Coordinates of C-alpha atoms in Angstrom, one line a residue:
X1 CA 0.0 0.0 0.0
X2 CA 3.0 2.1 0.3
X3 CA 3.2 3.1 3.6
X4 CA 5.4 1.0 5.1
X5 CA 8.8 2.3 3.7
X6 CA 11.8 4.9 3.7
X7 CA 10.3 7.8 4.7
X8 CA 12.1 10.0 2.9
X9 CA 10.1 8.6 0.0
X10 CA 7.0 9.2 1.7
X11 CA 4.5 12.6 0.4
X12 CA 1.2 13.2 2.6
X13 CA -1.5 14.9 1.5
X14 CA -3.2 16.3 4.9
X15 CA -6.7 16.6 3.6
X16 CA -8.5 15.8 0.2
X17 CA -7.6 17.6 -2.6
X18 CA -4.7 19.6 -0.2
X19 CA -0.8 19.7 -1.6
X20 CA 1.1 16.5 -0.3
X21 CA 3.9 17.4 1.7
X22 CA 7.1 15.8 2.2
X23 CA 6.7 12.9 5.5
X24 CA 10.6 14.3 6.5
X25 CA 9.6 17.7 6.5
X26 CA 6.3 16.8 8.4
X27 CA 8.2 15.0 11.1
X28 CA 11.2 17.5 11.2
X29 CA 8.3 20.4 12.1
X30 CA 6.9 17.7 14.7
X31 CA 10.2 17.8 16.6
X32 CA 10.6 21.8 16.5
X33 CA 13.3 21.6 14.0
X34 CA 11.5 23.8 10.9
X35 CA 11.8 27.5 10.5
X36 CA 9.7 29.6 8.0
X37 CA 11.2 32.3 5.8
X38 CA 8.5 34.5 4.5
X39 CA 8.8 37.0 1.3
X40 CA 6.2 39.5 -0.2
X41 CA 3.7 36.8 -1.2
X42 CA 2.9 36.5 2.5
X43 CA 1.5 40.0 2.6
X44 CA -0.2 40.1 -1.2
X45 CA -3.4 39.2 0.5
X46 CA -3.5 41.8 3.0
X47 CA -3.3 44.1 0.3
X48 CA 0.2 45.2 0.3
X49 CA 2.4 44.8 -2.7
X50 CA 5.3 42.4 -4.0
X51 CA 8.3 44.2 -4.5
X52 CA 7.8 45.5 -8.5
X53 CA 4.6 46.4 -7.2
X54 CA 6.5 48.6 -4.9
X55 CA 8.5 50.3 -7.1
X56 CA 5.9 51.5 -9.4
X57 CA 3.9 52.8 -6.6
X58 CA 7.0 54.6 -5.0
X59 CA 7.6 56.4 -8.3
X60 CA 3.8 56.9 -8.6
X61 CA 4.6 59.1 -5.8
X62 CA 8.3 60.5 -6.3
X63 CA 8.3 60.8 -10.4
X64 CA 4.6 60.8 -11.9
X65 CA 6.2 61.1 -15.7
X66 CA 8.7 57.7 -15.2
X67 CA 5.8 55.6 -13.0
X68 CA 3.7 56.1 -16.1
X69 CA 6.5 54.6 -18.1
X70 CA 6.7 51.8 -15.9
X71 CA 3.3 51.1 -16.1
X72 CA 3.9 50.9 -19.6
X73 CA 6.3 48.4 -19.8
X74 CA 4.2 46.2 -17.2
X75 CA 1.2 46.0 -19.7
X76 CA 3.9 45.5 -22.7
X77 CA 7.4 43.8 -21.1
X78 CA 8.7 44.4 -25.0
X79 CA 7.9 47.8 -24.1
X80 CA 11.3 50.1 -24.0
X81 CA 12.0 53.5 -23.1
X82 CA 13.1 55.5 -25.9
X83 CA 13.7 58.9 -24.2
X84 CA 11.2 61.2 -25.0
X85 CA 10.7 64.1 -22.4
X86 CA 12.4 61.4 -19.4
X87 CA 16.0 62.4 -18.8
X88 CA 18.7 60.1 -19.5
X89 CA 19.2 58.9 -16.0
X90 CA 15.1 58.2 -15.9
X91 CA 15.5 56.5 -19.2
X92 CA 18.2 54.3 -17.3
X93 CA 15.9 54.0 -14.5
X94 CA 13.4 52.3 -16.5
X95 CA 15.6 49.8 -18.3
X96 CA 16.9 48.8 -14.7
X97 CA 13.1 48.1 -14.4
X98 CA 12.4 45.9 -17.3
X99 CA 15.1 43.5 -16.5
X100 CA 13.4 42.7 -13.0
X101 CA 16.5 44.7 -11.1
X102 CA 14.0 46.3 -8.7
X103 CA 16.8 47.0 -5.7
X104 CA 19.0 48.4 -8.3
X105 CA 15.9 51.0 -9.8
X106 CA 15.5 52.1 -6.3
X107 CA 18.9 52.6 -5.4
X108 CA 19.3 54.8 -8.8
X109 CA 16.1 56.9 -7.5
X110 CA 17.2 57.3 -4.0
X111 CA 21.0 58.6 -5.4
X112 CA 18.9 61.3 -7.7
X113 CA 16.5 62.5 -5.8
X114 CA 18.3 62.1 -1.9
X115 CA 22.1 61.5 -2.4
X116 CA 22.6 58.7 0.3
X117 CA 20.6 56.0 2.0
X118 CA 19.5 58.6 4.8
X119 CA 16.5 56.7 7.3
X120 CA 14.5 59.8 6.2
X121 CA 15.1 60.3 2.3
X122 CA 12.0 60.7 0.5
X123 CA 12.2 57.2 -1.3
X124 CA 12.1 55.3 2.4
X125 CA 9.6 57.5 3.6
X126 CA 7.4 56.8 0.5
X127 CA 7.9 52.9 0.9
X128 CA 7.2 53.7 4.6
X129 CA 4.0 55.3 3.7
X130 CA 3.1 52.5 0.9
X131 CA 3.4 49.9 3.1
X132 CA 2.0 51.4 6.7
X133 CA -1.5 51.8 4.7
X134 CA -4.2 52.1 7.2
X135 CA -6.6 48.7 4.7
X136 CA -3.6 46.4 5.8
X137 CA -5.2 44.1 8.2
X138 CA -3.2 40.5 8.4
X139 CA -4.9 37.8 6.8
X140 CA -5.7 33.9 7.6
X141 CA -2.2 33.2 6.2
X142 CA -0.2 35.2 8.4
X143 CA -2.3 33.6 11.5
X144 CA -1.5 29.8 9.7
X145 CA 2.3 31.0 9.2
X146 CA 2.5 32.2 13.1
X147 CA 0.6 29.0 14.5
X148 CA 3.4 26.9 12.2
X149 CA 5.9 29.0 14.0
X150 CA 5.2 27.5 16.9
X151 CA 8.0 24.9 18.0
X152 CA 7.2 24.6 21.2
X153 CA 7.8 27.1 23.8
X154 CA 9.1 29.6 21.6
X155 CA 7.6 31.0 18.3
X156 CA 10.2 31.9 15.5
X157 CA 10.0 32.9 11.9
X158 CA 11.7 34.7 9.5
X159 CA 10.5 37.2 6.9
X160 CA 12.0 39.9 4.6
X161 CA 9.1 41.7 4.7
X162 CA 9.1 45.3 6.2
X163 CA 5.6 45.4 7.5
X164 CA 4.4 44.0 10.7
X165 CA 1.5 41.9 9.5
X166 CA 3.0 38.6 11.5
X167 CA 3.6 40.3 14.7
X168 CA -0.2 41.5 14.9
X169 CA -1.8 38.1 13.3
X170 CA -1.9 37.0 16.9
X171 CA -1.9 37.5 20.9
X172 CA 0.2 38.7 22.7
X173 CA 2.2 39.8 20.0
X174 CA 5.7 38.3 19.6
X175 CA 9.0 40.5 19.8
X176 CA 10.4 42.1 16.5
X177 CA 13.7 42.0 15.3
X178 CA 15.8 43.3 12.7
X179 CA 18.8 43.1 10.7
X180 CA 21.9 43.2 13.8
X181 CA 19.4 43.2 16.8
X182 CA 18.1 39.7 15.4
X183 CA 19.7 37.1 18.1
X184 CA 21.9 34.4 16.9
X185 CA 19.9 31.5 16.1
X186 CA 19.4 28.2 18.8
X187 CA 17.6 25.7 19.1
X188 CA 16.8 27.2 23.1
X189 CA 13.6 28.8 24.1
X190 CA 15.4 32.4 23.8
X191 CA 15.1 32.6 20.0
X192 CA 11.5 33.7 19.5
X193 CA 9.9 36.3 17.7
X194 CA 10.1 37.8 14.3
X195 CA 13.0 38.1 12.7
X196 CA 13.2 40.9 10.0
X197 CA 16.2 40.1 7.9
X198 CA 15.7 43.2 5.9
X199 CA 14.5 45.5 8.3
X200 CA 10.7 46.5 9.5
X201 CA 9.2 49.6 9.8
X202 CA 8.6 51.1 13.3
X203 CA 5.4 50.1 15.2
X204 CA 3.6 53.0 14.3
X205 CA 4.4 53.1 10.5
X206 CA 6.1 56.1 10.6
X207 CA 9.9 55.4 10.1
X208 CA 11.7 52.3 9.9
X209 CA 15.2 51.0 11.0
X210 CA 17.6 50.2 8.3
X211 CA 15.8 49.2 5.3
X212 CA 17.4 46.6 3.2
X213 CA 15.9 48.0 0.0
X214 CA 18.5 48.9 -2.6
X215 CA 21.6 47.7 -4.2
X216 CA 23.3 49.5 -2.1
X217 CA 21.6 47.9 1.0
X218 CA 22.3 44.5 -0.5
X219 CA 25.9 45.1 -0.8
X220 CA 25.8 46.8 2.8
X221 CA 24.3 43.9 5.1
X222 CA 24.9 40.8 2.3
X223 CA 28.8 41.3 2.0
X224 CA 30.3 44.2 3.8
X225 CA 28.6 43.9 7.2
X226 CA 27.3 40.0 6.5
X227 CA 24.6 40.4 9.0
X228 CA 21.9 38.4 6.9
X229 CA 24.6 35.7 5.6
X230 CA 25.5 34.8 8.9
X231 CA 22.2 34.9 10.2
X232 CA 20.9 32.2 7.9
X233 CA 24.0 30.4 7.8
X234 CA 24.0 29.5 11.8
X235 CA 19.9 28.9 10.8
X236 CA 20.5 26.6 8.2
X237 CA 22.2 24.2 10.3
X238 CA 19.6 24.0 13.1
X239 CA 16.6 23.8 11.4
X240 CA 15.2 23.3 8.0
X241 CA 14.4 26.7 6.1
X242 CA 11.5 26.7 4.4
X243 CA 10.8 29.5 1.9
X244 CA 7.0 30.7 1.8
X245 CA 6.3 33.5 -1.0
X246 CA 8.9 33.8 -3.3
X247 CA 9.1 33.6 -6.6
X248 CA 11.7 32.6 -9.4
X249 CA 12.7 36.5 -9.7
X250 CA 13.3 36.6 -5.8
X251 CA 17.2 36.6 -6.3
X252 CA 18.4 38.1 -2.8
X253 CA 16.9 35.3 -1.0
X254 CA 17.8 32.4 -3.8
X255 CA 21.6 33.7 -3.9
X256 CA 22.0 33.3 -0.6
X257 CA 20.5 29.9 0.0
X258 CA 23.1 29.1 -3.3
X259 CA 25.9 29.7 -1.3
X260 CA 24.0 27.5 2.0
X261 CA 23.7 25.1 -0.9
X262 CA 27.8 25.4 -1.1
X263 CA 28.4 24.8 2.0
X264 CA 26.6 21.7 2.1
X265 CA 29.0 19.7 0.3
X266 CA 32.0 20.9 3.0
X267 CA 29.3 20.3 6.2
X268 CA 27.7 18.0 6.9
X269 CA 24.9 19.6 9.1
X270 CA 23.2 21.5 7.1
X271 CA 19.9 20.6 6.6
X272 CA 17.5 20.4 3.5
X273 CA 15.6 23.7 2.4
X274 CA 12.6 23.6 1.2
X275 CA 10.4 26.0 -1.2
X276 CA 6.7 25.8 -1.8
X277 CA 6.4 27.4 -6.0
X278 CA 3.5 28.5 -6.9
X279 CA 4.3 27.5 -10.6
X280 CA 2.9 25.2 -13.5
X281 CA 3.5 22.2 -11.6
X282 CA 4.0 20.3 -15.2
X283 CA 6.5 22.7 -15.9
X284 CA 9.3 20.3 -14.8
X285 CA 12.2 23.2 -15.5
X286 CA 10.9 25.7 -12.9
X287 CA 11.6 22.8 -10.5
X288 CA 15.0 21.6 -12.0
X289 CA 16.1 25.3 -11.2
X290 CA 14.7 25.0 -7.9
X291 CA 16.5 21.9 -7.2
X292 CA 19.9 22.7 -8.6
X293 CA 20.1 25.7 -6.2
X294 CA 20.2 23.4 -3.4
X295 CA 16.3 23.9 -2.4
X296 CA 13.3 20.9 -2.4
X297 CA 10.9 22.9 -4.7
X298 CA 6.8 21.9 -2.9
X299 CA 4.8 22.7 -6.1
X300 CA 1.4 24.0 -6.1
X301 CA -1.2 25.8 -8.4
X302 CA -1.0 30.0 -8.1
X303 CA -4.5 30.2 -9.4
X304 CA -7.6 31.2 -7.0
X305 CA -5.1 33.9 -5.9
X306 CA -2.9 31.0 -4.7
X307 CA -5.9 29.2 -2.4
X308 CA -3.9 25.6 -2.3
X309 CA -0.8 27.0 -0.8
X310 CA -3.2 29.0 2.2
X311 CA -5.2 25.6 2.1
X312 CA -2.2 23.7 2.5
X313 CA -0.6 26.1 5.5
X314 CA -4.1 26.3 7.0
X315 CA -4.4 22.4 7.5
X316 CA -1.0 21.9 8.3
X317 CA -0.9 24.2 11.2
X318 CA -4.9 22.9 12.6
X319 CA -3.1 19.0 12.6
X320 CA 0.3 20.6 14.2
X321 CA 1.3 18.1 16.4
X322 CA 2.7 20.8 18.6
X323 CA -0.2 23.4 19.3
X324 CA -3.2 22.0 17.1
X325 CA -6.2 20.8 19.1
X326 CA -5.7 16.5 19.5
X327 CA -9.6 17.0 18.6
X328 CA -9.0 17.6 15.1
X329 CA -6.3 15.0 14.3
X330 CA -8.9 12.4 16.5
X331 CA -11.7 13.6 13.9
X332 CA -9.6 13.7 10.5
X333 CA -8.9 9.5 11.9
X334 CA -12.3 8.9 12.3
X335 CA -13.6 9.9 9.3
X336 CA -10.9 8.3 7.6
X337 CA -11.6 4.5 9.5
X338 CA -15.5 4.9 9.0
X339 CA -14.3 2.7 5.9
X340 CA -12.8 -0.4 5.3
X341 CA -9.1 0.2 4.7
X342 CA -9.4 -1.8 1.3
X343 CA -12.1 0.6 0.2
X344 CA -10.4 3.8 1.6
X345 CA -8.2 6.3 -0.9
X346 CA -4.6 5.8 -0.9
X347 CA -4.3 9.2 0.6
X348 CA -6.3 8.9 3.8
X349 CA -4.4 5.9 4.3
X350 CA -0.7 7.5 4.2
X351 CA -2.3 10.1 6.3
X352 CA -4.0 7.9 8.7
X353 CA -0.1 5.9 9.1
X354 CA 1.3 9.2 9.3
X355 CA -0.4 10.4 12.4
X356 CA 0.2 7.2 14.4
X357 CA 3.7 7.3 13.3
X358 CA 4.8 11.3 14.3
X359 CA 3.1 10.1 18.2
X360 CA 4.4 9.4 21.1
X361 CA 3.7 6.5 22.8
X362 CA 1.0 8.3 24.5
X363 CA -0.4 9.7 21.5
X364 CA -0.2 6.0 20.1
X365 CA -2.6 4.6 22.8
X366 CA -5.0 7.0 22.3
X367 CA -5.2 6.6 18.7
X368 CA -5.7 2.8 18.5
X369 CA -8.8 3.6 21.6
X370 CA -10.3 5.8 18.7
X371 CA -10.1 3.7 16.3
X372 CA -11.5 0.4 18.6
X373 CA -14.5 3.1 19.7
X374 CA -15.4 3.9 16.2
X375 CA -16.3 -0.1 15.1
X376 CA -13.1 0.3 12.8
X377 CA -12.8 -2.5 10.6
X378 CA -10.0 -4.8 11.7
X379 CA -7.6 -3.5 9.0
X380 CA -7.0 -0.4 10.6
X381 CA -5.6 -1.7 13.7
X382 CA -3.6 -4.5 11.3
X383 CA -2.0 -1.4 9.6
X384 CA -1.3 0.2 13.1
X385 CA 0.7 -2.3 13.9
X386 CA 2.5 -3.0 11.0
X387 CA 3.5 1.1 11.3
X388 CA 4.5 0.6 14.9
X389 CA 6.7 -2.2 13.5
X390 CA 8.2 0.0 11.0
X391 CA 11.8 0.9 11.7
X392 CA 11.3 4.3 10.3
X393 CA 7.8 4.6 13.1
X394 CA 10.4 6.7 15.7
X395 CA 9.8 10.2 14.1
X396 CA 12.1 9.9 11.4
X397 CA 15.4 9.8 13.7

């Protein structure tokens, strides 16, 4: 039936019709070992934008004549600036633009129109303001993401996000950290909170710390300083990253895990990344890429303004072994053993296997009651022990 096996082989599907997720990534979360890296796709449903989104509306409000331009070349990528009434360096702006280098079109405005990377210059005060809007209310993924972050007795999770959208998804409201005031990472009780690897904007929306924003920002806290580097570098070998909302143009991020990647040939405790893609799932190049950077790509559909991957995060965190309710993994088995385990779908039955197999001993006891109380037919408690028997049944360790 293919449940008994390696379980790094092993993909569960939490719910019907949900995205199966790797077993070794289910079971590392189980023992506290998983930490989530969010990027702008986190905050897309809240209303706030990704980062070419950001541009345009920054320019919108710094440089009416270029934003149109931009939009321009949204609607028609082929679309080039040819000069016209923009001034050279605009004109340079703009190509910057169309190639996808948004840190670098940013870091071109900011040294026209401010001269340095000043806190207050009028291009981080406008991303301040474009980002502190008063409609940004965190949505159901940003309460799934914080619930996931739970690894028991501490809550941690990264994001490169400015805005504070995690912090207020839930009660009381974790710490905030940022760029060099972000602790070193551990596996003790003393790293929790969120960690802003690029900076976060104040608590009232009206300034921010150090913004990692532009080129020039990248260069600053990637290579000169190192502060992100090292951060993820200590992370990577305690836990397993998992990237939530990028995409394939997201090249700060994917860089950086490259040269994690690197390092895992020379160490040998650094531990798999993984990256859910909201791409063509047939499209078996986007995950190629995915994979030769050194990350396991989780497909899923983007359509339905990407409702698998919020389904998927959703269900994941309600069965979390750590903080979900035992209620709702006791009434996922029951609806799964109301049928005869010949009869049942191949899924409910890796799921069913799964459950018994991330429990304790505890957890195992109480599972085979529920399945004895619920008239279960007799296969269900024959594939209970045959899991129990498996030599892979311990967790994964």
């Amino acid at each position: 039936m293919g449940m008994i096996g390696d379980v790094s082989d092993r993909s569960i599907a939490l719910g019907p019709g949900v995205v199966a997720l790797p077993e070794r990534l289910l079971l590392a979360h189980a023992r506290g070992e998983v930490l989530l890296v969010c990027g702008a796709g986190v905050s897309m449903p809240a209303g706030l934008p990704n980062f070419e989104e950001l541009v345009v509306d920054v320019y919108g409000v710094l440089d009416p004549p270029v934003h149109q331009v931009m939009e321009e070349v949204r609607a028609d990528p082929a679309r080039q600036a040819d000069g016209g009434d923009l001034e050279p360096q605009q004109v340079a702006e703009v190509r910057q633009f169309a190639k996808g280098e948004y840190d670098v079109v940013l870091g071109m405005l900011e040294r026209r129109l401010d001269g340095s990377d000043d806190p207050k210059s009028n291009v981080r005060r406008a991303v301040a303001s474009i980002l502190s809007q008063d409609g940004a209310r965190p949505a159901p993924i940003h309460r799934a993401i914080m619930r996931l972050a739970d690894r028991g007795g501490a809550v941690s999770v990264v994001t490169t996000n400015f805005d504070l959208l995690l912090e207020r998804a839930v009660r009381p409201r974790p710490t905030t950290y940022a760029l060099a005031g972000i602790p070193r990472p551990t596996r003790r009780s003393l790293f929790s909170g969120v960690f802003h690897a690029h900076g976060a904007l104040t608590t009232r929306g009206q300034g921010t710390s150090d913004l990692v924003l532009t080129d020039q920002d990248f260069g600053e806290f990637y290579l000169r300083r190192r502060v992100v580097p090292d951060f993820i570098y200590d992370a990577a070998r305690l836990y397993h990253l998992v990237l939530v909302g990028y995409s394939a143009s997201d090249a700060p991020m994917r860089y950086l895990l490259n040269a994690v990647a690197a390092d895992g040939t020379r160490f040998l405790d650094i531990k798999e990344r993984f990256c859910f893609v909201g791409e063509d799932s047939a499209d078996l190049a986007v995950l190629a890429d995915w994979h030769a950077r050194g990350i396991t790509p989780i497909p899923y559909s983007s359509d339905d303004g990407h409702a698998e991957l919020h389904d998927v995060l959703r269900l994941w965190a309600k069965l979390s072994p750590i903080n979900g309710r035992p209620e709702d993994v006791y009434r996922t088995m029951r609806r799964i053993v109301r049928r005869p385990l010949e009869d049942s779908e191949e899924v409910d039955r890796e799921l069913f296997a799964h459950l018994f197999r991330r429990g304790d001993r505890r957890e195992r006891w109480r599972m085979a009651d529920i399945v004895a109380s619920t008239n279960a037919e007799l296969g269900w408690l024959t594939l209970i022990n045959e899991v129990a028997r498996d030599g892979n049944a311990s967790r994964g360790r």
